Amino acid sequence: MGVRRELRKVGKLFGRSESTATAIPNERLGYDGEADALLAIPRVRSRTMVAHASLLSLWAQIRHCELKGLPGAYVECGVWKGGVGGLMALANMAYGADRRPIHLFDIFDDICEPDPAVDGERALTEVEQFAGRSRASLSGKMQPLSGVYDHIGGPGDAEAVQKFVAEELGYGTDFTRIHKGWFEDTVPIVTIGPIAILRLDGDWYASTKLCLDHLYDAVVPGGFVIVDDYGTYEGCRKAVDEFLAMQPEQPFLNYVTADVRYWIKPAGASLA
Ligand SMILES: C[S@@+](CC[C@H](N)C(=O)[O-])C[C@H]1O[C@@H](n2cnc3c(N)ncnc32)[C@H](O)[C@@H]1O
């Protein structure tokens, strides 16, 4: 068992929010393929706010898709500086004979406003703290919360993410697909085809709901749906719970960290 120590809990908007051993860099958690992951994660670490334990879990999921031949693209909605996209690329190259499209959706600017009616107290407190905006001024508008990512190096940049994944990590421009814009404007119109892994990291209710509404049907049976903020923000949890309640089968939500859950698409669910 690795060394355990409590870390101060920080806001999700400020960075990784896990407060326990899941936040210790380089800790071994016993996943298959973990030695490879521990070599890959330092190459993306500065470009992701996702916790170490969640990166290990994602690596194991991609390894599974590659070794078992699960078809489909890898998709992340909420990319920031592209560390997760980079890890997807590295894991594919480690275990897969063929490249597959990696679709990365983001505004590549500060995140939009939460909706005070659904996104919950934690979202409002963090926005007040990190963007200096009063909760009374928020209404869920598609406008960047100026300065909210200043404490962690500012927002992501589409060209820099493209260069990082396609060139620096060597994934190639043919398979690195960057979709810049609000999800509301990009997700409904981009053609992706089957999806093996759908990773949602857009924090708020409306963003999570939109991505599930438009992309879930394309996830292949046996594919993974990962929701980064299920345990973090009330609105994200509500969007997932409402969406799954409408599905014919109710999957078990697997715990990764205090923030992250994932489920495996049931074989009986629809495929677009
Ligand atoms: C928590 S960060 C993503 C963290 C990232 N997955 C990582 O590895 O560090 C959320 C990102 O989603 C973007 N985002 C949130 N809602 C969005 C929306 N509706 N449309 C486009 N981008 C959005 C934000 O601008 C931000 O870059």
CSV table of C-alpha atoms and ligand atoms in Angstrom, one decimal:
chain,number,residue,atom,x,y,z
A,1,MET,CA,0.0,0.0,0.0
A,2,GLY,CA,1.3,3.4,-0.9
A,3,VAL,CA,2.0,6.2,1.6
A,4,ARG,CA,-1.2,7.9,2.7
A,5,ARG,CA,-1.5,11.5,3.7
A,6,GLU,CA,-4.2,14.1,3.7
A,7,LEU,CA,-3.9,16.9,1.2
A,8,ARG,CA,-5.7,20.2,1.5
A,9,LYS,CA,-8.9,20.2,-0.5
A,10,VAL,CA,-8.8,22.8,-3.3
A,11,GLY,CA,-11.5,23.9,-5.6
A,12,LYS,CA,-12.1,22.0,-8.8
A,13,LEU,CA,-11.9,25.1,-10.8
A,14,PHE,CA,-8.5,25.7,-9.2
A,15,GLY,CA,-7.3,22.3,-10.1
A,16,ARG,CA,-7.4,18.7,-8.9
A,17,SER,CA,-9.8,18.5,-6.0
A,18,GLU,CA,-9.1,15.0,-4.5
A,19,SER,CA,-8.1,15.4,-0.9
A,20,THR,CA,-6.6,12.0,-0.2
A,21,ALA,CA,-4.1,9.5,-1.5
A,22,THR,CA,-5.6,9.7,-4.9
A,23,ALA,CA,-3.8,13.0,-5.4
A,24,ILE,CA,-0.3,11.7,-4.6
A,25,PRO,CA,1.7,11.8,-7.9
A,26,ASN,CA,3.2,8.6,-9.1
A,27,GLU,CA,1.4,6.5,-6.5
A,28,ARG,CA,0.8,2.9,-7.6
A,29,LEU,CA,-2.8,1.7,-7.3
A,30,GLY,CA,-2.3,-1.7,-8.9
A,31,TYR,CA,-3.9,-1.3,-12.3
A,32,ASP,CA,-2.8,-3.6,-15.1
A,33,GLY,CA,-0.4,-1.7,-17.3
A,34,GLU,CA,0.4,0.7,-14.5
A,35,ALA,CA,4.1,0.7,-15.1
A,36,ASP,CA,3.5,2.0,-18.7
A,37,ALA,CA,1.1,4.6,-17.3
A,38,LEU,CA,3.6,5.9,-14.8
A,39,LEU,CA,6.0,6.5,-17.6
A,40,ALA,CA,3.4,8.3,-19.7
A,41,ILE,CA,1.7,10.5,-17.1
A,42,PRO,CA,4.7,12.8,-16.5
A,43,ARG,CA,4.6,13.7,-20.2
A,44,VAL,CA,1.1,15.1,-19.9
A,45,ARG,CA,1.0,16.1,-16.2
A,46,SER,CA,1.5,19.9,-16.7
A,47,ARG,CA,-1.3,19.9,-19.2
A,48,THR,CA,-4.1,18.4,-17.1
A,49,MET,CA,-5.9,19.2,-13.9
A,50,VAL,CA,-7.2,15.6,-13.7
A,51,ALA,CA,-6.0,13.7,-10.6
A,52,HIS,CA,-3.4,10.9,-10.8
A,53,ALA,CA,-5.9,8.1,-9.9
A,54,SER,CA,-8.2,9.2,-12.7
A,55,LEU,CA,-5.4,9.2,-15.2
A,56,LEU,CA,-4.4,5.7,-14.2
A,57,SER,CA,-8.0,4.6,-14.6
A,58,LEU,CA,-8.3,6.1,-18.0
A,59,TRP,CA,-5.0,4.5,-19.1
A,60,ALA,CA,-6.4,1.1,-18.0
A,61,GLN,CA,-9.6,1.7,-19.9
A,62,ILE,CA,-7.8,2.6,-23.1
A,63,ARG,CA,-5.5,-0.4,-22.7
A,64,HIS,CA,-8.6,-2.5,-22.5
A,65,CYS,CA,-10.1,-1.0,-25.6
A,66,GLU,CA,-6.9,-1.6,-27.6
A,67,LEU,CA,-6.1,-5.1,-26.4
A,68,LYS,CA,-9.7,-6.3,-26.8
A,69,GLY,CA,-10.3,-4.5,-30.1
A,70,LEU,CA,-13.2,-2.4,-28.9
A,71,PRO,CA,-14.0,-0.1,-31.9
A,72,GLY,CA,-14.5,3.6,-31.9
A,73,ALA,CA,-13.0,7.0,-31.3
A,74,TYR,CA,-11.8,8.5,-28.1
A,75,VAL,CA,-13.7,11.7,-27.2
A,76,GLU,CA,-13.2,14.3,-24.5
A,77,CYS,CA,-15.5,17.3,-24.0
A,78,GLY,CA,-13.7,19.7,-21.8
A,79,VAL,CA,-10.0,19.6,-22.7
A,80,TRP,CA,-8.3,22.6,-21.1
A,81,LYS,CA,-4.6,22.2,-22.1
A,82,GLY,CA,-5.0,18.7,-23.6
A,83,GLY,CA,-3.3,16.5,-21.1
A,84,VAL,CA,-6.0,13.9,-21.2
A,85,GLY,CA,-6.1,14.0,-25.0
A,86,GLY,CA,-2.3,13.4,-24.9
A,87,LEU,CA,-2.7,10.5,-22.5
A,88,MET,CA,-5.3,8.9,-24.8
A,89,ALA,CA,-2.8,9.3,-27.7
A,90,LEU,CA,0.0,7.7,-25.7
A,91,ALA,CA,-2.1,4.8,-24.5
A,92,ASN,CA,-3.3,4.1,-28.1
A,93,MET,CA,0.3,4.2,-29.4
A,94,ALA,CA,1.4,1.9,-26.5
A,95,TYR,CA,-1.1,-0.9,-27.1
A,96,GLY,CA,-2.9,-0.3,-30.5
A,97,ALA,CA,-1.6,-1.4,-33.9
A,98,ASP,CA,-3.7,1.4,-35.5
A,99,ARG,CA,-4.4,5.0,-34.6
A,100,ARG,CA,-8.0,6.0,-34.0
A,101,PRO,CA,-9.5,9.5,-34.0
A,102,ILE,CA,-9.3,11.5,-30.8
A,103,HIS,CA,-11.9,14.2,-30.8
A,104,LEU,CA,-11.3,17.1,-28.4
A,105,PHE,CA,-14.1,19.6,-27.8
A,106,ASP,CA,-13.5,22.9,-25.9
A,107,ILE,CA,-14.1,26.6,-26.1
A,108,PHE,CA,-10.4,27.0,-25.4
A,109,ASP,CA,-11.2,30.0,-23.2
A,110,ASP,CA,-12.4,30.4,-19.7
A,111,ILE,CA,-15.4,28.2,-18.8
A,112,CYS,CA,-18.9,29.6,-19.2
A,113,GLU,CA,-21.1,30.6,-16.3
A,114,PRO,CA,-22.8,28.0,-14.1
A,115,ASP,CA,-26.5,28.2,-13.7
A,116,PRO,CA,-27.4,29.1,-10.1
A,117,ALA,CA,-30.7,27.2,-10.5
A,118,VAL,CA,-29.0,23.8,-11.0
A,119,ASP,CA,-25.2,23.8,-10.6
A,120,GLY,CA,-25.1,24.1,-6.8
A,121,GLU,CA,-23.4,25.8,-4.0
A,122,ARG,CA,-19.9,24.5,-4.7
A,123,ALA,CA,-19.9,25.9,-8.2
A,124,LEU,CA,-21.1,29.3,-7.1
A,125,THR,CA,-18.6,29.5,-4.3
A,126,GLU,CA,-15.7,28.6,-6.6
A,127,VAL,CA,-16.7,31.0,-9.2
A,128,GLU,CA,-16.9,33.8,-6.6
A,129,GLN,CA,-13.5,32.8,-5.3
A,130,PHE,CA,-11.6,32.3,-8.6
A,131,ALA,CA,-13.4,34.6,-11.1
A,132,GLY,CA,-14.4,37.2,-8.6
A,133,ARG,CA,-18.0,37.2,-9.8
A,134,SER,CA,-20.9,37.5,-7.5
A,135,ARG,CA,-23.5,34.7,-7.7
A,136,ALA,CA,-26.2,37.3,-8.3
A,137,SER,CA,-24.5,38.2,-11.6
A,138,LEU,CA,-24.6,34.6,-12.9
A,139,SER,CA,-27.3,33.1,-15.1
A,140,GLY,CA,-25.6,30.2,-17.0
A,141,LYS,CA,-24.8,32.4,-20.1
A,142,MET,CA,-22.4,31.1,-22.7
A,143,GLN,CA,-19.8,33.7,-21.8
A,144,PRO,CA,-16.3,33.0,-20.5
A,145,LEU,CA,-15.8,33.6,-16.8
A,146,SER,CA,-12.9,35.9,-17.3
A,147,GLY,CA,-9.9,35.0,-15.2
A,148,VAL,CA,-11.3,31.9,-13.7
A,149,TYR,CA,-8.3,29.8,-14.8
A,150,ASP,CA,-5.6,32.5,-14.0
A,151,HIS,CA,-4.4,30.6,-10.9
A,152,ILE,CA,-3.6,27.5,-13.0
A,153,GLY,CA,-2.0,29.1,-16.0
A,154,GLY,CA,-5.0,30.4,-17.9
A,155,PRO,CA,-7.3,28.7,-20.3
A,156,GLY,CA,-6.3,26.1,-22.9
A,157,ASP,CA,-5.3,27.0,-26.5
A,158,ALA,CA,-6.5,25.0,-29.5
A,159,GLU,CA,-3.4,25.4,-31.6
A,160,ALA,CA,-1.1,24.5,-28.7
A,161,VAL,CA,-3.2,21.3,-27.9
A,162,GLN,CA,-3.1,20.3,-31.6
A,163,LYS,CA,0.7,20.8,-31.7
A,164,PHE,CA,1.1,18.9,-28.4
A,165,VAL,CA,-0.9,15.8,-29.3
A,166,ALA,CA,-0.2,15.6,-33.1
A,167,GLU,CA,3.4,16.7,-33.2
A,168,GLU,CA,5.1,16.6,-29.8
A,169,LEU,CA,3.6,13.2,-28.8
A,170,GLY,CA,3.6,12.1,-32.5
A,171,TYR,CA,-0.1,11.1,-32.9
A,172,GLY,CA,-0.4,12.8,-36.2
A,173,THR,CA,-2.7,15.4,-37.7
A,174,ASP,CA,-5.0,12.9,-39.4
A,175,PHE,CA,-6.2,11.5,-36.1
A,176,THR,CA,-6.1,14.6,-33.8
A,177,ARG,CA,-9.4,16.3,-34.2
A,178,ILE,CA,-9.8,19.6,-32.3
A,179,HIS,CA,-13.3,21.2,-32.2
A,180,LYS,CA,-13.0,24.7,-30.9
A,181,GLY,CA,-16.2,26.4,-29.8
A,182,TRP,CA,-19.0,26.1,-27.2
A,183,PHE,CA,-20.2,22.5,-27.0
A,184,GLU,CA,-23.7,23.8,-28.0
A,185,ASP,CA,-22.3,24.9,-31.4
A,186,THR,CA,-19.8,22.1,-32.1
A,187,VAL,CA,-21.0,18.8,-30.5
A,188,PRO,CA,-24.4,18.6,-32.5
A,189,ILE,CA,-22.8,19.1,-35.9
A,190,VAL,CA,-19.5,17.2,-35.7
A,191,THR,CA,-19.6,13.7,-37.3
A,192,ILE,CA,-17.7,11.2,-35.1
A,193,GLY,CA,-19.0,7.7,-35.8
A,194,PRO,CA,-18.7,5.0,-33.1
A,195,ILE,CA,-17.2,6.1,-29.8
A,196,ALA,CA,-15.2,3.7,-27.5
A,197,ILE,CA,-14.6,6.2,-24.7
A,198,LEU,CA,-16.6,9.3,-24.0
A,199,ARG,CA,-15.0,11.5,-21.3
A,200,LEU,CA,-17.1,14.4,-20.1
A,201,ASP,CA,-15.3,17.2,-18.2
A,202,GLY,CA,-17.4,20.3,-18.7
A,203,ASP,CA,-18.3,20.8,-15.1
A,204,TRP,CA,-21.9,22.2,-15.4
A,205,TYR,CA,-25.4,20.8,-15.8
A,206,ALA,CA,-26.1,22.2,-19.3
A,207,SER,CA,-22.7,21.2,-20.8
A,208,THR,CA,-23.0,17.6,-19.4
A,209,LYS,CA,-26.6,17.2,-20.5
A,210,LEU,CA,-25.9,18.5,-24.0
A,211,CYS,CA,-22.9,16.1,-24.5
A,212,LEU,CA,-24.9,13.1,-23.2
A,213,ASP,CA,-27.9,14.0,-25.4
A,214,HIS,CA,-25.8,14.2,-28.5
A,215,LEU,CA,-23.0,11.6,-28.1
A,216,TYR,CA,-24.3,8.8,-25.9
A,217,ASP,CA,-26.0,6.9,-28.7
A,218,ALA,CA,-22.7,6.7,-30.5
A,219,VAL,CA,-20.9,5.0,-27.6
A,220,VAL,CA,-20.5,1.3,-28.6
A,221,PRO,CA,-21.8,-1.4,-26.2
A,222,GLY,CA,-19.0,-2.2,-23.8
A,223,GLY,CA,-17.6,1.4,-24.3
A,224,PHE,CA,-16.8,3.7,-21.4
A,225,VAL,CA,-18.6,6.9,-20.3
A,226,ILE,CA,-16.5,8.8,-17.8
A,227,VAL,CA,-17.9,11.8,-16.0
A,228,ASP,CA,-15.2,13.9,-14.3
A,229,ASP,CA,-17.5,16.0,-12.2
A,230,TYR,CA,-20.2,13.7,-11.0
A,231,GLY,CA,-19.1,13.9,-7.4
A,232,THR,CA,-18.0,17.5,-7.6
A,233,TYR,CA,-20.9,19.6,-8.8
A,234,GLU,CA,-24.6,19.1,-8.2
A,235,GLY,CA,-25.6,20.1,-11.7
A,236,CYS,CA,-23.3,17.6,-13.3
A,237,ARG,CA,-24.6,14.8,-11.1
A,238,LYS,CA,-28.2,15.9,-11.9
A,239,ALA,CA,-27.6,15.8,-15.6
A,240,VAL,CA,-26.2,12.3,-15.5
A,241,ASP,CA,-28.9,11.0,-13.1
A,242,GLU,CA,-31.7,12.5,-15.3
A,243,PHE,CA,-30.1,11.1,-18.4
A,244,LEU,CA,-29.6,7.6,-17.1
A,245,ALA,CA,-33.1,7.5,-15.7
A,246,MET,CA,-34.4,7.7,-19.3
A,247,GLN,CA,-32.3,4.8,-20.4
A,248,PRO,CA,-33.7,1.3,-20.8
A,249,GLU,CA,-30.9,-0.2,-18.6
A,250,GLN,CA,-29.5,1.4,-15.4
A,251,PRO,CA,-25.7,0.9,-15.3
A,252,PHE,CA,-23.7,0.9,-12.1
A,253,LEU,CA,-21.6,4.0,-11.6
A,254,ASN,CA,-18.1,2.9,-10.8
A,255,TYR,CA,-16.2,5.1,-8.4
A,256,VAL,CA,-12.8,6.3,-9.5
A,257,THR,CA,-12.2,9.2,-7.1
A,258,ALA,CA,-14.4,11.5,-5.0
A,259,ASP,CA,-15.0,13.4,-8.3
A,260,VAL,CA,-15.0,10.9,-11.1
A,261,ARG,CA,-17.4,8.1,-12.0
A,262,TYR,CA,-17.7,5.9,-15.1
A,263,TRP,CA,-20.0,3.3,-16.5
A,264,ILE,CA,-19.8,0.8,-19.2
A,265,LYS,CA,-22.5,1.1,-21.9
A,266,PRO,CA,-24.9,-1.9,-21.6
A,267,ALA,CA,-25.1,-4.2,-24.5
A,268,GLY,CA,-28.8,-3.7,-24.8
A,269,ALA,CA,-28.6,0.1,-25.1
A,270,SER,CA,-29.0,1.7,-28.5
A,271,LEU,CA,-26.1,2.4,-30.9
A,272,ALA,CA,-26.6,5.2,-33.5
B,1,LIG,C1,-12.3,21.2,-15.9
B,1,LIG,S1,-11.7,21.8,-17.4
B,1,LIG,C2,-11.2,20.4,-18.3
B,1,LIG,C3,-10.0,19.7,-17.7
B,1,LIG,C4,-9.3,18.8,-18.7
B,1,LIG,N1,-10.1,17.6,-19.0
B,1,LIG,C5,-7.9,18.4,-18.1
B,1,LIG,O1,-7.5,17.3,-18.5
B,1,LIG,O2,-7.3,19.2,-17.4
B,1,LIG,C6,-13.2,22.3,-18.3
B,1,LIG,C7,-12.9,22.7,-19.7
B,1,LIG,O3,-14.2,22.6,-20.4
B,1,LIG,C8,-14.4,23.8,-21.1
B,1,LIG,N2,-15.9,24.0,-21.2
B,1,LIG,C9,-16.8,23.9,-20.2
B,1,LIG,N3,-18.0,24.0,-20.6
B,1,LIG,C10,-17.9,24.2,-22.0
B,1,LIG,C11,-18.9,24.4,-23.0
B,1,LIG,N4,-20.2,24.4,-22.8
B,1,LIG,N5,-18.4,24.5,-24.3
B,1,LIG,C12,-17.1,24.4,-24.6
B,1,LIG,N6,-16.1,24.3,-23.6
B,1,LIG,C13,-16.5,24.2,-22.3
B,1,LIG,C14,-13.7,24.9,-20.2
B,1,LIG,O4,-13.5,26.1,-21.0
B,1,LIG,C15,-12.5,24.1,-19.8
B,1,LIG,O5,-11.4,24.3,-20.8
